[in-house]
Short mmCIF file of C-alpha atoms in Angstrom, two decimals:
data_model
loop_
_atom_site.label_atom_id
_atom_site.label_comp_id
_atom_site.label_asym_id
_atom_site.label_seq_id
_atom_site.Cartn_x
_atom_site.Cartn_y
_atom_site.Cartn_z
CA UNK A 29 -1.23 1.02 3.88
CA UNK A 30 -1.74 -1.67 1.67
CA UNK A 31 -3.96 -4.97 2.70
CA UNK A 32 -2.79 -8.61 2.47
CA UNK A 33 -0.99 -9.36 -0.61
CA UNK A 34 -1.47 -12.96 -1.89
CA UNK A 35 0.43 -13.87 -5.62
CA UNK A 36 -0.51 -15.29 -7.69
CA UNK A 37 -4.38 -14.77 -7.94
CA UNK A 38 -4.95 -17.59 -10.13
CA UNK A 39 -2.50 -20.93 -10.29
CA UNK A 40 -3.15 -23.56 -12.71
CA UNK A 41 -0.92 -26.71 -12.09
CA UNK A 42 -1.21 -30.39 -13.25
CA UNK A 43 -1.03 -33.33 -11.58
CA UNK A 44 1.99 -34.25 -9.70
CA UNK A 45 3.55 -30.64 -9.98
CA UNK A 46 3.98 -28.39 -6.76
CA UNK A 47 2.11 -25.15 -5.88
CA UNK A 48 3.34 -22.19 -3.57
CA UNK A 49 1.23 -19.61 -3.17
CA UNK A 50 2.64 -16.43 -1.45
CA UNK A 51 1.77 -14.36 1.15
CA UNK A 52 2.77 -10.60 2.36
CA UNK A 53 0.81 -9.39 5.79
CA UNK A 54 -0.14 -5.84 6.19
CA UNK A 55 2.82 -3.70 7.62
CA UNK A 56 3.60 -4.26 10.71
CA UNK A 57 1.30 -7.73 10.88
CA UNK A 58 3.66 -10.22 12.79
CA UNK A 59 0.58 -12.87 12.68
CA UNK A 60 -0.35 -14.86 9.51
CA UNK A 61 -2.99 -17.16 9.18
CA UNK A 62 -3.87 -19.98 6.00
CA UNK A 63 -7.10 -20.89 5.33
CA UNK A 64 -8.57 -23.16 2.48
CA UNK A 65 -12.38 -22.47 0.89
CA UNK A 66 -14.00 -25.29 -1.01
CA UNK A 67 -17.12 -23.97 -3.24
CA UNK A 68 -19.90 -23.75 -1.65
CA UNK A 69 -18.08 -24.36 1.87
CA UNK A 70 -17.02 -22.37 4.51
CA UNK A 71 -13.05 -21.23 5.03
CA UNK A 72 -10.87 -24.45 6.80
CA UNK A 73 -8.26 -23.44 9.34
CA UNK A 74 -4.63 -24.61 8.04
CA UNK A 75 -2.10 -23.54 9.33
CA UNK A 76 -1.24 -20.55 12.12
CA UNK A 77 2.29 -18.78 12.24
CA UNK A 78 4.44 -15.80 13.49
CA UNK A 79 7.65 -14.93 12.10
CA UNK A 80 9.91 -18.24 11.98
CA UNK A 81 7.55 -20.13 14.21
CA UNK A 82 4.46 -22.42 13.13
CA UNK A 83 2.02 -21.93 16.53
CA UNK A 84 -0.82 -24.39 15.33
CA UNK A 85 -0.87 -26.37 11.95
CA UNK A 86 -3.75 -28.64 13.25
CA UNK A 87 -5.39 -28.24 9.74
CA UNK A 88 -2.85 -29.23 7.73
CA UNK A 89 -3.08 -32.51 5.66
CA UNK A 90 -0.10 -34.48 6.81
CA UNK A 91 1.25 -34.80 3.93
CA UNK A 92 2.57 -32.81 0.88
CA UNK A 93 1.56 -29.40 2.45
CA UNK A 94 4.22 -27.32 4.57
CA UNK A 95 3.78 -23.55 5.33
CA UNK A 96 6.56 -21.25 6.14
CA UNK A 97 7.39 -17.41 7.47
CA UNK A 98 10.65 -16.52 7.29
CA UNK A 99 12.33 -13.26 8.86
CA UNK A 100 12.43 -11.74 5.75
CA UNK A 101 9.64 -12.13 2.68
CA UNK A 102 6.43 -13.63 2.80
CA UNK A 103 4.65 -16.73 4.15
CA UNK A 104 4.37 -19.44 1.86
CA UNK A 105 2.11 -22.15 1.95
CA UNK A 106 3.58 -24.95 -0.59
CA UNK A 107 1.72 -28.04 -1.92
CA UNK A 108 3.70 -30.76 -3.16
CA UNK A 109 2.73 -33.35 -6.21
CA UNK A 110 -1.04 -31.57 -6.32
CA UNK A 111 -3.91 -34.15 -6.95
CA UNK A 112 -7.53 -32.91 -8.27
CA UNK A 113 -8.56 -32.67 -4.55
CA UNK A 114 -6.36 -29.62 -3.63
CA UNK A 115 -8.10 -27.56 -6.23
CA UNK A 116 -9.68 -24.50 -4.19
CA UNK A 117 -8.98 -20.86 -3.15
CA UNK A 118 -6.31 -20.59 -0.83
CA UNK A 119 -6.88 -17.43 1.75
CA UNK A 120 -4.27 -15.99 4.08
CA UNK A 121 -4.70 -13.22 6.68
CA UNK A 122 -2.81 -11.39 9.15
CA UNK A 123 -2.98 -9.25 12.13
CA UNK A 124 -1.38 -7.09 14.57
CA UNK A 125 -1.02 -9.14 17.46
CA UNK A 126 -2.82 -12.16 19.07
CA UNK A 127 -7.21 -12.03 19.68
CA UNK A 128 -7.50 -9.12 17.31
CA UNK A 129 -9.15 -8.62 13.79
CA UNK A 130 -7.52 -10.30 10.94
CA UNK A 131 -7.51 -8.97 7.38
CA UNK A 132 -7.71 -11.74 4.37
CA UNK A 133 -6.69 -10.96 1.55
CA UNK A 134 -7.50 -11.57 -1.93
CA UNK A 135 -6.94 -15.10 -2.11
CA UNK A 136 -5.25 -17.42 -4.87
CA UNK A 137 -7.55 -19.83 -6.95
CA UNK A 138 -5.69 -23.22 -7.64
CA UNK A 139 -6.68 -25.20 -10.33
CA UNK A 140 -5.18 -28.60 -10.65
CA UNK A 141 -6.05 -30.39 -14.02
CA UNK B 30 -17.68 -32.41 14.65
CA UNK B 31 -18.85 -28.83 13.16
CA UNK B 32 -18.04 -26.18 15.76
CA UNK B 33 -19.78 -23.31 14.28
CA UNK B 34 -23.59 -24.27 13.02
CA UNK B 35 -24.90 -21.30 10.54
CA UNK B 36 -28.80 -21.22 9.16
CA UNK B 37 -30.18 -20.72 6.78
CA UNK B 38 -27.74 -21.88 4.00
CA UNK B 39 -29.17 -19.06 1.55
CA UNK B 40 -31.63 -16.47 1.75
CA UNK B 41 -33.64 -13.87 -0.24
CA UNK B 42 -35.15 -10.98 0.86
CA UNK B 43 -36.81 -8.14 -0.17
CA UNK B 44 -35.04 -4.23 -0.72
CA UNK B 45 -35.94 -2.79 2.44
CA UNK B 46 -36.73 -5.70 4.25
CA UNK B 47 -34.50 -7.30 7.35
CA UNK B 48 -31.96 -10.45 6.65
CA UNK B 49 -31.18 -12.39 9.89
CA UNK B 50 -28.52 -15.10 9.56
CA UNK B 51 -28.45 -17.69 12.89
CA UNK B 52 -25.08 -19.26 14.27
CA UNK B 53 -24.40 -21.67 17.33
CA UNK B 54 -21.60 -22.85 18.75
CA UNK B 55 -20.47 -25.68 20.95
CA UNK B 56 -17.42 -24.70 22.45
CA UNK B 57 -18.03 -22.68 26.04
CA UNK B 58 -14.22 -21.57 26.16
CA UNK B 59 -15.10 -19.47 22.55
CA UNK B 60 -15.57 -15.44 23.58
CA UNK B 61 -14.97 -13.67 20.20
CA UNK B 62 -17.50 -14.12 17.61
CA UNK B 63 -16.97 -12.05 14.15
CA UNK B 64 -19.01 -12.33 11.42
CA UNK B 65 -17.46 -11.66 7.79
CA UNK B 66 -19.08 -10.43 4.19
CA UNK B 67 -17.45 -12.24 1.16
CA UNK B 68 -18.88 -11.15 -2.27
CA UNK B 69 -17.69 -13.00 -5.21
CA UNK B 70 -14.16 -13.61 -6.17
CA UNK B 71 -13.12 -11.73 -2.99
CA UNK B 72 -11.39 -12.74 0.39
CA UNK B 73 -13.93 -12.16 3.73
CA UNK B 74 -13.61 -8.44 5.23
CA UNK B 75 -14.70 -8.22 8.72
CA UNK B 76 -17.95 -6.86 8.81
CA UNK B 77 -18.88 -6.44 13.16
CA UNK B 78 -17.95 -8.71 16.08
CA UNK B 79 -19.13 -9.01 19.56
CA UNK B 80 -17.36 -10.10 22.69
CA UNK B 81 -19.67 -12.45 25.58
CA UNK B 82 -19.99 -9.54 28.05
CA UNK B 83 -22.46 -7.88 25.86
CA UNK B 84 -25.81 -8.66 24.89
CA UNK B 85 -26.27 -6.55 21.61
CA UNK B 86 -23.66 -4.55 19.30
CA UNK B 87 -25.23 -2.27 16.90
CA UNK B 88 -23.21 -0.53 13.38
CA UNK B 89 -25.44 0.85 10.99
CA UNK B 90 -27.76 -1.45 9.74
CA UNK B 91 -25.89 -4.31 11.29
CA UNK B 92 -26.74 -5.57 14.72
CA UNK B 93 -25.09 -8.84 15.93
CA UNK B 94 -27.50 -10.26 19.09
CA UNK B 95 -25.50 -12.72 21.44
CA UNK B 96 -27.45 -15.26 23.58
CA UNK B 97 -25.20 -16.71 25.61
CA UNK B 98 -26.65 -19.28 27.75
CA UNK B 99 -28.13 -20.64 24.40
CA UNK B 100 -24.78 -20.78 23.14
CA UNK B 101 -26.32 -18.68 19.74
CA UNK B 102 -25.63 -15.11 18.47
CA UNK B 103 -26.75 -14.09 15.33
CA UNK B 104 -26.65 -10.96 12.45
CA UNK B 105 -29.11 -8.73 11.72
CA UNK B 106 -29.48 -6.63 8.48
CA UNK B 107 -32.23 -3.88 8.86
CA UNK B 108 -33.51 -1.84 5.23
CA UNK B 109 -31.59 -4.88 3.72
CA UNK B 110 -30.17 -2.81 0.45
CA UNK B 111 -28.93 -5.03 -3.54
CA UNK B 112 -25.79 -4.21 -2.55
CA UNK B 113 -25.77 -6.35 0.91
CA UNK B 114 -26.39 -9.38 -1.70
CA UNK B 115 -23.10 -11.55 -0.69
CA UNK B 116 -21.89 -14.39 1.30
CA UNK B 117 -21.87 -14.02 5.17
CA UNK B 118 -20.11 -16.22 7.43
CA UNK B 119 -20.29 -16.37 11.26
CA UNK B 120 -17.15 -17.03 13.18
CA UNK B 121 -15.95 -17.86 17.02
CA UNK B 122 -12.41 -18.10 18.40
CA UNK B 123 -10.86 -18.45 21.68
CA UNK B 124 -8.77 -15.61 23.79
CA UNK B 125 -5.20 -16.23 23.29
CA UNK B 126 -5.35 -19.27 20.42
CA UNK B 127 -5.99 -17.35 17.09
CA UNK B 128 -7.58 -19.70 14.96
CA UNK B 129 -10.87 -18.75 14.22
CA UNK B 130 -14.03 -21.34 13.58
CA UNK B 131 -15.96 -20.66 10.09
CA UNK B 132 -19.38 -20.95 9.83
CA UNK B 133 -20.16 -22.77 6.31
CA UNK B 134 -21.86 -19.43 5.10
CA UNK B 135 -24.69 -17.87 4.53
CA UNK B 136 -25.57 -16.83 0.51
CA UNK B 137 -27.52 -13.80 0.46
CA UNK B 138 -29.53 -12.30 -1.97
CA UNK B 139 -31.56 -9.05 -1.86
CA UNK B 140 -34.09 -8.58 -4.40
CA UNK B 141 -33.93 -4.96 -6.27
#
């Protein structure tokens, strides 16, 4: 049973481009779950959804970031015209159903230069 | 307003020796609290949690002490071993909303 797939591990943009990082939950994981790590800081809540549905994006910058989960496919978390500041590694996880343990996965390292 | 307070920031200790890493929280309504190893260039894995209707949960060398009237619970790492060196972060969320509260993280290093 394979963990949390995140793609790509490594993203290098420049300024003013966009940035989607993927995400595929472990089989039969209905719950997905973005968080953001700044060095030397703890993970940052983003964004919370089930299939279709976002249940709590109270972490999201208002602007330029959206998150989706379609039916089919992974979640994707997409940044729009990057700045300097977004630069960080981007960590997803997933579980089973609600209040259990959620698996991260790998995470994907964006660079913006 | 920092929900989840972890101490110390980093730590060393000595092969053998115990590692304890402090958390406290602010939010009453929080009644899962996992804590998570991260080593380097790796997502967190799940390392024990404890629900508020127990006192104490013991897994190996890992015991996770809850104080709940003092609103603190923290992580205990007995014959602390090189390759517990990593970064530990405590964690509290609420029955039926998901999202779970970070700690900022604890670095730790264990001296061979």
């Amino acid at each position: 049973n394979a963990g949390v797939m995140q793609n790509p591990r490594h993203l290098v943009r420049r300024r003013g481009q966009e940035a989607r990082l993927r995400c595929s939950p472990m089989k039969g994981h209905s719950h997905v779950y973005w968080y953001r790590q700044l060095p030397e800081e703890g993970l940052k809540f983003m964004v919370y959804l089930q299939k279709e549905n976002i249940i709590d994006e109270s972490g999201m910058p208002k602007e330029r970031f959206s998150a989706e989960f379609p039916k089919e496919g992974p979640s994707i978390l997409r940044i729009q015209q990057v700045v300097r500041g977004d630069s960080a590694a981007y960590f997803c996880a997933s579980s089973w159903f609600s209040y259990t343990e959620a698996f991260f996965g790998q995470g994907t390292r964006l660079t913006v230069v | 307003q920092q929900q989840v307070k972890q101490s110390p920031q980093s730590l060393i200790v000595q092969k053998g020796g115990i590692s304890i890493i402090n958390c406290a929280y602010e939010n009453t309504a929080f009644d899962y609290f996992p804590w998570y190893q991260q080593f380097p260039g790796k997502g967190p894995a799940l390392l024990i949690a404890i629900r508020p209707d127990v006192s104490e949960k013991k897994e190996g060398r890992f015991t996770i002490s809850f104080n709940k009237s003092a609103k603190q619970f923290s992580l205990h790492i007995m014959d602390s071993q090189p390759g517990d060196s990593a970064t530990y972060f405590c964690a509290a969320s609420k029955i039926r909303d998901d999202k779970i509260i970070f700690g900022k993280g604890t670095r730790l290093h264990i001296l061979p």
